[in-house]
mmCIF file of C-alpha atoms in Angstrom:
data_model
loop_
_atom_site.group_PDB
_atom_site.id
_atom_site.type_symbol
_atom_site.label_atom_id
_atom_site.label_comp_id
_atom_site.label_asym_id
_atom_site.label_seq_id
_atom_site.Cartn_x
_atom_site.Cartn_y
_atom_site.Cartn_z
ATOM 1 C CA UNK E 111 -6.529 17.039 -10.878
ATOM 2 C CA UNK E 112 -4.754 18.717 -8.002
ATOM 3 C CA UNK E 113 -1.194 17.866 -6.982
ATOM 4 C CA UNK E 114 -2.156 15.213 -4.423
ATOM 5 C CA UNK E 115 -4.271 13.281 -6.938
ATOM 6 C CA UNK E 116 -1.515 13.549 -9.542
ATOM 7 C CA UNK E 117 0.885 12.111 -6.969
ATOM 8 C CA UNK E 118 -1.495 9.269 -6.157
ATOM 9 C CA UNK E 119 -1.906 8.558 -9.879
ATOM 10 C CA UNK E 120 1.857 8.325 -10.390
ATOM 11 C CA UNK E 121 2.245 6.062 -7.360
ATOM 12 C CA UNK E 122 -0.719 3.847 -8.249
ATOM 13 C CA UNK E 123 0.272 3.368 -11.877
ATOM 14 C CA UNK E 124 3.883 2.519 -10.995
ATOM 15 C CA UNK E 125 4.588 -1.241 -11.037
ATOM 16 C CA UNK E 126 5.821 -2.321 -7.612
ATOM 17 C CA UNK E 127 5.203 -5.922 -6.628
ATOM 18 C CA UNK E 128 6.869 -6.986 -3.384
ATOM 19 C CA UNK E 129 10.632 -6.988 -3.907
ATOM 20 C CA UNK E 130 10.357 -4.857 -7.060
ATOM 21 C CA UNK E 131 9.430 -1.445 -5.631
ATOM 22 C CA UNK E 132 11.997 0.528 -7.698
ATOM 23 C CA UNK E 133 9.505 2.481 -9.850
ATOM 24 C CA UNK E 134 7.477 3.498 -6.788
ATOM 25 C CA UNK E 135 10.591 4.745 -5.020
ATOM 26 C CA UNK E 136 11.511 6.733 -8.145
ATOM 27 C CA UNK E 137 8.143 8.540 -7.991
ATOM 28 C CA UNK E 138 8.517 9.205 -4.261
ATOM 29 C CA UNK E 139 12.082 10.452 -4.658
ATOM 30 C CA UNK E 140 11.054 13.009 -7.280
ATOM 31 C CA UNK E 141 8.231 14.300 -5.091
ATOM 32 C CA UNK E 142 10.289 14.357 -1.893
ATOM 33 C CA UNK E 143 13.143 16.360 -3.413
ATOM 34 C CA UNK E 144 13.842 19.313 -1.127
ATOM 35 C CA UNK E 145 12.069 17.899 1.937
ATOM 36 C CA UNK E 146 15.328 16.781 3.527
ATOM 37 C CA UNK E 147 17.915 14.012 3.408
ATOM 38 C CA UNK E 148 16.805 11.068 1.272
ATOM 39 C CA UNK E 149 18.177 7.550 1.715
ATOM 40 C CA UNK E 150 17.504 4.160 0.164
ATOM 41 C CA UNK E 151 18.664 0.715 1.258
ATOM 42 C CA UNK E 152 19.136 -2.493 -0.707
ATOM 43 C CA UNK E 153 15.633 -3.714 0.181
ATOM 44 C CA UNK E 154 14.287 -0.550 -1.471
ATOM 45 C CA UNK E 155 13.162 0.988 1.803
ATOM 46 C CA UNK E 156 13.072 4.749 1.182
ATOM 47 C CA UNK E 157 13.785 7.200 4.020
ATOM 48 C CA UNK E 158 12.938 10.915 4.229
ATOM 49 C CA UNK E 159 14.668 12.802 7.075
ATOM 50 C CA UNK E 160 13.063 16.248 7.405
ATOM 51 C CA UNK E 161 15.564 19.034 6.914
ATOM 52 C CA UNK E 162 14.097 20.655 10.048
ATOM 53 C CA UNK E 163 15.181 17.717 12.261
ATOM 54 C CA UNK E 164 17.711 18.646 14.935
ATOM 55 C CA UNK E 165 18.970 15.195 15.901
ATOM 56 C CA UNK E 166 18.512 15.593 19.652
ATOM 57 C CA UNK E 167 14.760 15.031 20.027
ATOM 58 C CA UNK E 168 12.383 12.066 20.074
ATOM 59 C CA UNK E 169 11.938 10.483 16.639
ATOM 60 C CA UNK E 170 8.527 9.914 15.052
ATOM 61 C CA UNK E 171 8.491 7.343 12.255
ATOM 62 C CA UNK E 172 5.709 7.747 9.687
ATOM 63 C CA UNK E 173 5.502 4.544 7.664
ATOM 64 C CA UNK E 174 3.638 3.470 4.519
ATOM 65 C CA UNK E 175 4.570 0.406 2.508
ATOM 66 C CA UNK E 176 5.413 0.870 -1.153
ATOM 67 C CA UNK E 177 4.811 -2.661 -2.438
ATOM 68 C CA UNK E 178 1.599 -4.083 -3.871
ATOM 69 C CA UNK E 179 0.278 -7.606 -4.070
ATOM 70 C CA UNK E 180 1.720 -8.990 -7.280
ATOM 71 C CA UNK E 181 2.837 -12.072 -9.160
ATOM 72 C CA UNK E 182 6.124 -13.717 -10.087
ATOM 73 C CA UNK E 183 6.779 -15.875 -13.143
ATOM 74 C CA UNK E 184 7.430 -19.431 -12.017
ATOM 75 C CA UNK E 185 7.966 -21.218 -15.343
ATOM 76 C CA UNK E 186 7.104 -21.225 -19.036
ATOM 77 C CA UNK E 187 4.820 -23.946 -20.362
ATOM 78 C CA UNK E 188 5.477 -25.620 -23.745
ATOM 79 C CA UNK E 189 2.479 -23.763 -25.215
ATOM 80 C CA UNK E 190 4.005 -20.381 -24.285
ATOM 81 C CA UNK E 191 1.766 -19.556 -21.339
ATOM 82 C CA UNK E 192 3.338 -18.607 -18.024
ATOM 83 C CA UNK E 193 2.867 -20.268 -14.675
ATOM 84 C CA UNK E 194 3.046 -17.828 -11.812
ATOM 85 C CA UNK E 195 3.061 -17.628 -8.043
ATOM 86 C CA UNK E 196 1.528 -14.982 -5.810
ATOM 87 C CA UNK E 197 3.483 -12.220 -4.094
ATOM 88 C CA UNK E 198 1.106 -11.482 -1.252
ATOM 89 C CA UNK E 199 -2.458 -12.564 -0.658
ATOM 90 C CA UNK E 200 -4.856 -12.087 -3.587
ATOM 91 C CA UNK E 201 -8.597 -12.358 -3.716
ATOM 92 C CA UNK E 202 -8.105 -15.240 -6.141
ATOM 93 C CA UNK E 203 -11.642 -15.170 -7.545
ATOM 94 C CA UNK E 204 -10.916 -11.712 -9.004
ATOM 95 C CA UNK E 205 -7.876 -12.806 -11.027
ATOM 96 C CA UNK E 206 -9.151 -14.722 -14.104
ATOM 97 C CA UNK E 207 -9.466 -12.484 -17.214
ATOM 98 C CA UNK E 208 -7.403 -9.716 -15.557
ATOM 99 C CA UNK E 209 -5.060 -7.847 -17.877
ATOM 100 C CA UNK E 210 -1.554 -7.733 -16.415
ATOM 101 C CA UNK E 211 1.878 -6.357 -17.236
ATOM 102 C CA UNK E 212 4.833 -8.761 -17.114
ATOM 103 C CA UNK E 213 8.389 -7.481 -16.877
ATOM 104 C CA UNK E 214 10.683 -9.121 -19.417
ATOM 105 C CA UNK E 215 14.446 -9.524 -19.678
ATOM 106 C CA UNK E 216 14.786 -6.028 -21.181
ATOM 107 C CA UNK E 217 12.962 -4.395 -18.256
ATOM 108 C CA UNK E 218 9.908 -3.715 -20.417
ATOM 109 C CA UNK E 219 6.448 -4.414 -18.977
ATOM 110 C CA UNK E 220 4.503 -6.259 -21.678
ATOM 111 C CA UNK E 221 0.757 -7.039 -21.619
ATOM 112 C CA UNK E 222 -0.821 -10.390 -20.857
ATOM 113 C CA UNK E 223 -4.073 -11.836 -19.564
ATOM 114 C CA UNK E 224 -4.580 -14.157 -16.606
ATOM 115 C CA UNK E 225 -6.298 -17.160 -18.124
ATOM 116 C CA UNK E 226 -8.057 -20.251 -16.833
ATOM 117 C CA UNK E 227 -9.821 -23.122 -18.572
ATOM 118 C CA UNK E 228 -12.718 -21.744 -20.644
ATOM 119 C CA UNK E 229 -16.166 -22.786 -19.477
ATOM 120 C CA UNK E 230 -16.687 -24.548 -22.833
ATOM 121 C CA UNK E 231 -14.043 -27.119 -21.883
ATOM 122 C CA UNK E 232 -15.018 -27.607 -18.252
ATOM 123 C CA UNK E 233 -16.459 -30.843 -16.987
ATOM 124 C CA UNK E 234 -19.813 -30.838 -15.216
ATOM 125 C CA UNK E 235 -17.978 -31.091 -11.876
ATOM 126 C CA UNK E 236 -15.760 -28.118 -12.723
ATOM 127 C CA UNK E 237 -18.780 -26.040 -13.740
ATOM 128 C CA UNK E 238 -20.514 -26.910 -10.464
ATOM 129 C CA UNK E 239 -17.468 -25.787 -8.449
ATOM 130 C CA UNK E 240 -15.722 -23.072 -10.494
ATOM 131 C CA UNK E 241 -13.442 -21.805 -7.700
ATOM 132 C CA UNK E 242 -9.845 -21.856 -8.962
ATOM 133 C CA UNK E 243 -6.468 -21.767 -7.295
ATOM 134 C CA UNK E 244 -3.405 -19.896 -8.519
ATOM 135 C CA UNK E 245 -1.973 -23.189 -9.771
ATOM 136 C CA UNK E 246 -4.934 -23.528 -12.144
ATOM 137 C CA UNK E 247 -4.226 -20.178 -13.833
ATOM 138 C CA UNK E 248 -1.633 -18.981 -16.326
ATOM 139 C CA UNK E 249 -0.638 -15.676 -17.877
ATOM 140 C CA UNK E 250 -1.143 -15.644 -21.627
ATOM 141 C CA UNK E 251 1.092 -13.093 -23.388
ATOM 142 C CA UNK E 252 0.139 -14.259 -26.886
ATOM 143 C CA UNK E 253 3.106 -16.575 -27.442
ATOM 144 C CA UNK E 254 2.513 -19.931 -29.154
ATOM 145 C CA UNK E 255 5.490 -21.816 -27.711
ATOM 146 C CA UNK E 256 8.018 -21.636 -24.903
ATOM 147 C CA UNK E 257 10.696 -20.802 -27.451
ATOM 148 C CA UNK E 258 8.735 -17.832 -28.743
ATOM 149 C CA UNK E 259 7.995 -16.656 -25.190
ATOM 150 C CA UNK E 260 11.725 -16.611 -24.458
ATOM 151 C CA UNK E 261 13.140 -15.400 -27.769
ATOM 152 C CA UNK E 262 10.496 -13.001 -29.031
ATOM 153 C CA UNK E 263 8.769 -11.860 -25.855
ATOM 154 C CA UNK E 264 11.988 -12.051 -23.798
ATOM 155 C CA UNK E 265 10.259 -13.739 -20.859
ATOM 156 C CA UNK E 266 12.322 -15.259 -18.066
ATOM 157 C CA UNK E 267 11.473 -16.784 -14.717
ATOM 158 C CA UNK E 268 11.661 -14.720 -11.537
ATOM 159 C CA UNK E 269 10.228 -11.586 -13.132
ATOM 160 C CA UNK E 270 7.259 -9.704 -11.578
ATOM 161 C CA UNK E 271 3.809 -9.034 -12.967
ATOM 162 C CA UNK E 272 1.172 -6.539 -11.807
ATOM 163 C CA UNK E 273 -2.357 -5.575 -12.905
ATOM 164 C CA UNK E 274 -2.516 -3.290 -15.940
ATOM 165 C CA UNK E 275 -5.189 -1.148 -14.248
ATOM 166 C CA UNK E 276 -4.885 2.592 -14.891
ATOM 167 C CA UNK E 277 -5.745 5.313 -12.376
ATOM 168 C CA UNK E 278 -8.868 7.433 -12.874
ATOM 169 C CA UNK E 279 -10.509 10.099 -10.711
ATOM 170 C CA UNK E 280 -14.155 11.115 -10.993
ATOM 171 C CA UNK E 281 -13.915 14.511 -9.291
ATOM 172 C CA UNK E 282 -17.628 15.315 -9.622
ATOM 173 C CA UNK E 283 -18.625 12.235 -7.604
ATOM 174 C CA UNK E 284 -15.379 11.912 -5.628
ATOM 175 C CA UNK E 285 -14.517 8.359 -6.598
ATOM 176 C CA UNK E 286 -10.939 7.239 -7.233
ATOM 177 C CA UNK E 287 -10.225 4.096 -9.241
ATOM 178 C CA UNK E 288 -6.905 2.290 -9.607
ATOM 179 C CA UNK E 289 -4.644 -0.500 -8.473
ATOM 180 C CA UNK E 290 -2.357 -0.875 -5.481
ATOM 181 C CA UNK E 291 -4.180 1.534 -3.185
ATOM 182 C CA UNK E 292 -2.843 -0.835 -0.515
ATOM 183 C CA UNK E 293 -0.680 1.013 0.167
ATOM 184 C CA UNK E 294 0.087 3.640 -2.467
ATOM 185 C CA UNK E 295 -2.706 5.751 -1.004
ATOM 186 C CA UNK E 296 -0.837 5.614 2.315
ATOM 187 C CA UNK E 297 2.391 6.593 0.551
ATOM 188 C CA UNK E 298 0.606 9.589 -0.987
ATOM 189 C CA UNK E 299 -0.762 10.613 2.427
ATOM 190 C CA UNK E 300 2.739 10.440 3.916
ATOM 191 C CA UNK E 301 4.357 12.497 1.161
ATOM 192 C CA UNK E 302 1.537 15.069 1.085
ATOM 193 C CA UNK E 303 1.649 15.541 4.872
ATOM 194 C CA UNK E 304 5.427 16.049 4.840
ATOM 195 C CA UNK E 305 5.098 18.538 1.997
ATOM 196 C CA UNK E 306 2.403 20.429 3.907
ATOM 197 C CA UNK E 307 4.676 20.646 6.949
ATOM 198 C CA UNK E 308 7.733 21.785 4.992
ATOM 199 C CA UNK E 309 9.451 24.654 6.788
ATOM 200 C CA UNK E 310 7.394 24.267 9.961
ATOM 201 C CA UNK E 311 9.053 23.623 13.295
ATOM 202 C CA UNK E 312 7.761 20.489 15.018
ATOM 203 C CA UNK E 313 8.261 19.311 18.623
ATOM 204 C CA UNK E 314 10.016 16.124 17.466
ATOM 205 C CA UNK E 315 12.154 14.852 14.613
ATOM 206 C CA UNK E 316 10.239 13.071 11.862
ATOM 207 C CA UNK E 317 11.391 10.362 9.470
ATOM 208 C CA UNK E 318 9.098 9.236 6.667
ATOM 209 C CA UNK E 319 9.591 5.660 5.485
ATOM 210 C CA UNK E 320 8.252 3.981 2.381
ATOM 211 C CA UNK E 321 8.913 0.413 3.432
ATOM 212 C CA UNK E 322 9.274 -2.560 1.109
ATOM 213 C CA UNK E 323 7.807 -6.062 1.075
ATOM 214 C CA UNK E 324 4.985 -5.575 3.575
ATOM 215 C CA UNK E 325 2.663 -7.859 1.636
ATOM 216 C CA UNK E 326 4.975 -10.842 2.102
ATOM 217 C CA UNK E 327 5.544 -10.497 5.832
ATOM 218 C CA UNK E 328 6.466 -6.890 6.805
ATOM 219 C CA UNK E 329 10.056 -7.623 5.773
ATOM 220 C CA UNK E 330 11.159 -4.122 4.848
ATOM 221 C CA UNK E 331 9.871 -2.615 8.066
ATOM 222 C CA UNK E 332 11.937 -5.075 10.109
ATOM 223 C CA UNK E 333 15.015 -3.416 8.631
ATOM 224 C CA UNK E 334 13.659 0.141 8.619
ATOM 225 C CA UNK E 335 12.655 0.214 12.284
ATOM 226 C CA UNK E 336 16.170 -0.755 13.333
ATOM 227 C CA UNK E 337 17.623 1.909 11.052
ATOM 228 C CA UNK E 338 15.334 4.755 12.175
ATOM 229 C CA UNK E 339 15.068 3.693 15.841
ATOM 230 C CA UNK E 340 11.786 5.554 16.422
ATOM 231 C CA UNK E 341 10.341 6.521 19.779
ATOM 232 C CA UNK E 342 6.824 6.357 18.323
ATOM 233 C CA UNK E 343 5.251 5.558 14.957
ATOM 234 C CA UNK E 344 2.259 6.346 12.761
ATOM 235 C CA UNK E 345 1.587 3.611 10.219
ATOM 236 C CA UNK E 346 -0.403 4.618 7.142
ATOM 237 C CA UNK E 347 -2.390 2.045 5.193
ATOM 238 C CA UNK E 348 -4.977 1.445 2.548
ATOM 239 C CA UNK E 349 -7.394 -0.758 4.471
ATOM 240 C CA UNK E 350 -10.350 -2.898 3.377
ATOM 241 C CA UNK E 351 -13.638 -0.993 3.357
ATOM 242 C CA UNK E 352 -16.462 -3.013 4.904
ATOM 243 C CA UNK E 353 -19.475 -0.897 3.966
ATOM 244 C CA UNK E 354 -20.751 -2.907 0.981
ATOM 245 C CA UNK E 355 -21.242 -6.268 2.687
ATOM 246 C CA UNK E 356 -21.342 -5.768 6.478
ATOM 247 C CA UNK E 357 -24.421 -5.365 8.678
ATOM 248 C CA UNK E 358 -24.955 -1.627 9.278
ATOM 249 C CA UNK E 359 -24.281 -1.859 13.025
ATOM 250 C CA UNK E 360 -20.866 -3.437 12.381
ATOM 251 C CA UNK E 361 -19.563 -1.097 9.651
ATOM 252 C CA UNK E 362 -16.282 0.419 10.852
ATOM 253 C CA UNK E 363 -14.476 1.298 7.609
ATOM 254 C CA UNK E 364 -16.869 3.100 5.288
ATOM 255 C CA UNK E 365 -16.013 5.229 2.276
ATOM 256 C CA UNK E 366 -16.259 9.003 2.803
ATOM 257 C CA UNK E 367 -16.274 8.778 6.614
ATOM 258 C CA UNK E 368 -12.564 9.481 7.155
ATOM 259 C CA UNK E 369 -9.536 7.289 7.884
ATOM 260 C CA UNK E 370 -9.915 4.242 10.112
ATOM 261 C CA UNK E 371 -7.867 3.853 13.316
ATOM 262 C CA UNK E 372 -7.804 0.233 14.452
ATOM 263 C CA UNK E 373 -7.599 -0.820 18.070
ATOM 264 C CA UNK E 374 -6.316 -4.230 17.013
ATOM 265 C CA UNK E 375 -5.973 -6.750 14.217
ATOM 266 C CA UNK E 376 -4.571 -10.272 14.253
ATOM 267 C CA UNK E 377 -1.004 -8.952 14.203
ATOM 268 C CA UNK E 378 -1.060 -6.134 16.742
ATOM 269 C CA UNK E 379 -2.873 -4.387 19.558
ATOM 270 C CA UNK E 380 -2.203 -0.725 18.842
ATOM 271 C CA UNK E 381 -1.035 1.296 21.820
ATOM 272 C CA UNK E 382 -4.399 2.132 23.452
ATOM 273 C CA UNK E 383 -3.262 5.417 24.986
ATOM 274 C CA UNK E 384 -1.832 6.681 21.677
ATOM 275 C CA UNK E 385 -4.947 5.428 19.883
ATOM 276 C CA UNK E 386 -7.304 7.348 22.191
ATOM 277 C CA UNK E 387 -5.132 10.462 21.894
ATOM 278 C CA UNK E 388 -5.365 10.324 18.083
ATOM 279 C CA UNK E 389 -9.151 9.865 18.119
ATOM 280 C CA UNK E 390 -9.644 12.672 20.632
ATOM 281 C CA UNK E 391 -7.324 15.005 18.699
ATOM 282 C CA UNK E 392 -9.274 14.343 15.488
ATOM 283 C CA UNK E 393 -12.551 15.115 17.275
ATOM 284 C CA UNK E 394 -11.079 18.311 18.732
ATOM 285 C CA UNK E 395 -9.904 19.458 15.291
ATOM 286 C CA UNK E 396 -13.137 18.455 13.545
ATOM 287 C CA UNK E 397 -11.472 15.834 11.361
ATOM 288 C CA UNK E 398 -13.727 12.870 10.508
ATOM 289 C CA UNK E 399 -12.226 9.524 11.519
ATOM 290 C CA UNK E 400 -13.469 6.004 12.182
ATOM 291 C CA UNK E 401 -12.406 3.386 14.713
ATOM 292 C CA UNK E 402 -12.410 -0.365 14.350
ATOM 293 C CA UNK E 403 -11.653 -3.668 15.987
ATOM 294 C CA UNK E 404 -10.349 -5.844 13.158
ATOM 295 C CA UNK E 405 -10.846 -9.622 13.162
ATOM 296 C CA UNK E 406 -8.241 -10.152 10.437
ATOM 297 C CA UNK E 407 -5.458 -8.285 8.695
ATOM 298 C CA UNK E 408 -1.981 -7.209 9.690
ATOM 299 C CA UNK E 409 0.473 -4.390 9.030
ATOM 300 C CA UNK E 410 3.804 -2.849 9.933
ATOM 301 C CA UNK E 411 2.626 -1.686 13.362
ATOM 302 C CA UNK E 412 3.103 -5.287 14.482
ATOM 303 C CA UNK E 413 6.818 -4.967 13.717
ATOM 304 C CA UNK E 414 7.321 -1.495 15.153
ATOM 305 C CA UNK E 415 5.596 -1.982 18.506
ATOM 306 C CA UNK E 416 7.632 -5.108 19.274
ATOM 307 C CA UNK E 417 11.019 -3.805 18.075
ATOM 308 C CA UNK E 418 13.679 -2.073 20.112
ATOM 309 C CA UNK E 419 11.990 -1.009 23.377
ATOM 310 C CA UNK E 420 8.482 -1.316 21.958
ATOM 311 C CA UNK E 421 7.642 1.988 20.284
ATOM 312 C CA UNK E 422 3.952 2.964 20.581
ATOM 313 C CA UNK E 423 2.312 2.611 17.155
ATOM 314 C CA UNK E 424 -1.084 3.371 15.666
ATOM 315 C CA UNK E 425 -2.505 2.713 12.205
ATOM 316 C CA UNK E 426 -4.421 5.257 10.114
ATOM 317 C CA UNK E 427 -6.008 3.473 7.170
ATOM 318 C CA UNK E 428 -7.708 5.115 4.204
ATOM 319 C CA UNK E 429 -10.779 2.969 3.353
ATOM 320 C CA UNK E 430 -10.388 1.098 0.062
ATOM 321 C CA UNK E 431 -13.069 -1.056 -1.516
ATOM 322 C CA UNK E 432 -12.008 -4.312 -3.205
ATOM 323 C CA UNK E 433 -8.514 -4.342 -1.773
ATOM 324 C CA UNK E 434 -6.136 -7.099 -2.916
ATOM 325 C CA UNK E 435 -7.880 -7.232 -6.289
ATOM 326 C CA UNK E 436 -6.811 -5.638 -9.599
ATOM 327 C CA UNK E 437 -9.378 -2.831 -9.226
ATOM 328 C CA UNK E 438 -9.655 -0.662 -6.120
ATOM 329 C CA UNK E 439 -11.965 2.214 -5.218
ATOM 330 C CA UNK E 440 -11.371 5.040 -2.750
ATOM 331 C CA UNK E 441 -12.340 8.640 -1.987
ATOM 332 C CA UNK E 442 -10.387 11.881 -1.964
ATOM 333 C CA UNK E 443 -12.452 12.950 1.063
ATOM 334 C CA UNK E 444 -10.880 10.137 3.108
ATOM 335 C CA UNK E 445 -7.446 10.838 1.658
ATOM 336 C CA UNK E 446 -7.560 14.515 2.655
ATOM 337 C CA UNK E 447 -8.887 13.693 6.130
ATOM 338 C CA UNK E 448 -5.979 11.269 6.600
ATOM 339 C CA UNK E 449 -3.489 13.978 5.611
ATOM 340 C CA UNK E 450 -5.140 16.415 8.024
ATOM 341 C CA UNK E 451 -4.973 14.059 10.990
ATOM 342 C CA UNK E 452 -1.331 13.110 10.309
ATOM 343 C CA UNK E 453 -0.407 16.799 10.138
ATOM 344 C CA UNK E 454 -2.155 17.515 13.447
ATOM 345 C CA UNK E 455 -0.509 14.525 15.115
ATOM 346 C CA UNK E 456 2.965 15.639 14.021
ATOM 347 C CA UNK E 457 2.288 19.208 15.174
ATOM 348 C CA UNK E 458 1.067 18.058 18.585
ATOM 349 C CA UNK E 459 3.284 15.134 19.587
ATOM 350 C CA UNK E 460 5.803 16.389 22.130
ATOM 351 C CA UNK E 461 8.412 14.361 23.988
ATOM 352 C CA UNK E 462 6.315 14.668 27.143
ATOM 353 C CA UNK E 463 3.186 13.435 25.375
ATOM 354 C CA UNK E 464 5.057 10.491 23.845
ATOM 355 C CA UNK E 465 6.359 9.577 27.294
ATOM 356 C CA UNK E 466 2.793 9.427 28.619
ATOM 357 C CA UNK E 467 1.835 6.605 26.240
#
């Protein structure tokens, strides 16, 4: 694997449920060493101030959230299984039988399986309607009592759990497998683009932000945007691919067609002038991109373009199949195209151009 895929592997494999992004920040900090001044706040927002910044120019914020949809231990049942709540919005039908890692009191992530009532014990009504809610599931770590779960497995309430999925890359067919591509793939794009631009003079100052707790309401970005005070922002995402279930005429986020720039979702209308500029720049540079009008979803652009004086914001999303499940699928082709378009945007955005949006 090349360096960018090794970075994505380290980011994807790191456990980082919302509020528990520490391991992801550790990976990012190691990679970002030498790029400039690095900061971290108590929410685990991570800031990268390019060493080439001068401090007297417009500020471009490049954001990608570091958290993943995860779980939190709610309580321990007498039989040793663990009740849990969701951190973020899961595709709940994908959870039963998923292998997970649960952090214990010693900071160790130990294995477990999300369990639900076996079909052998279901009533006829339950078999006819097998859809389950989170409250109907438990995590089984192999304990036989609550006492054993606490004393031997060192389980305690309030600890996070994440899928145990491991990253894999099929280079011959260009398919990437892993967890948390929403938004670790965006984090990898951000870090790779900044590394590619190291030492280059840009028209504006740039601050990269790995923001925390996006999956539970864009909470980290609400702090980060007030800290960075950007004049404009590029939000990077892993976004749901729609090419395996949508009518062909309506497909707007297909694998291996480039990153998707959305005109709107339910949380934000992206600045239309900045959006058109990005699409036209990509066409001029021969970078494949897609455009969409989303009927659902939300992201940190909603926070940024309504904060301060309303910084123009756009969203570049790498298509990811089966997002918000334990197993995601993406393409290096789309990843590299996203890096290319971010690099070109940062090279071309002048103070005058930003003022025209």
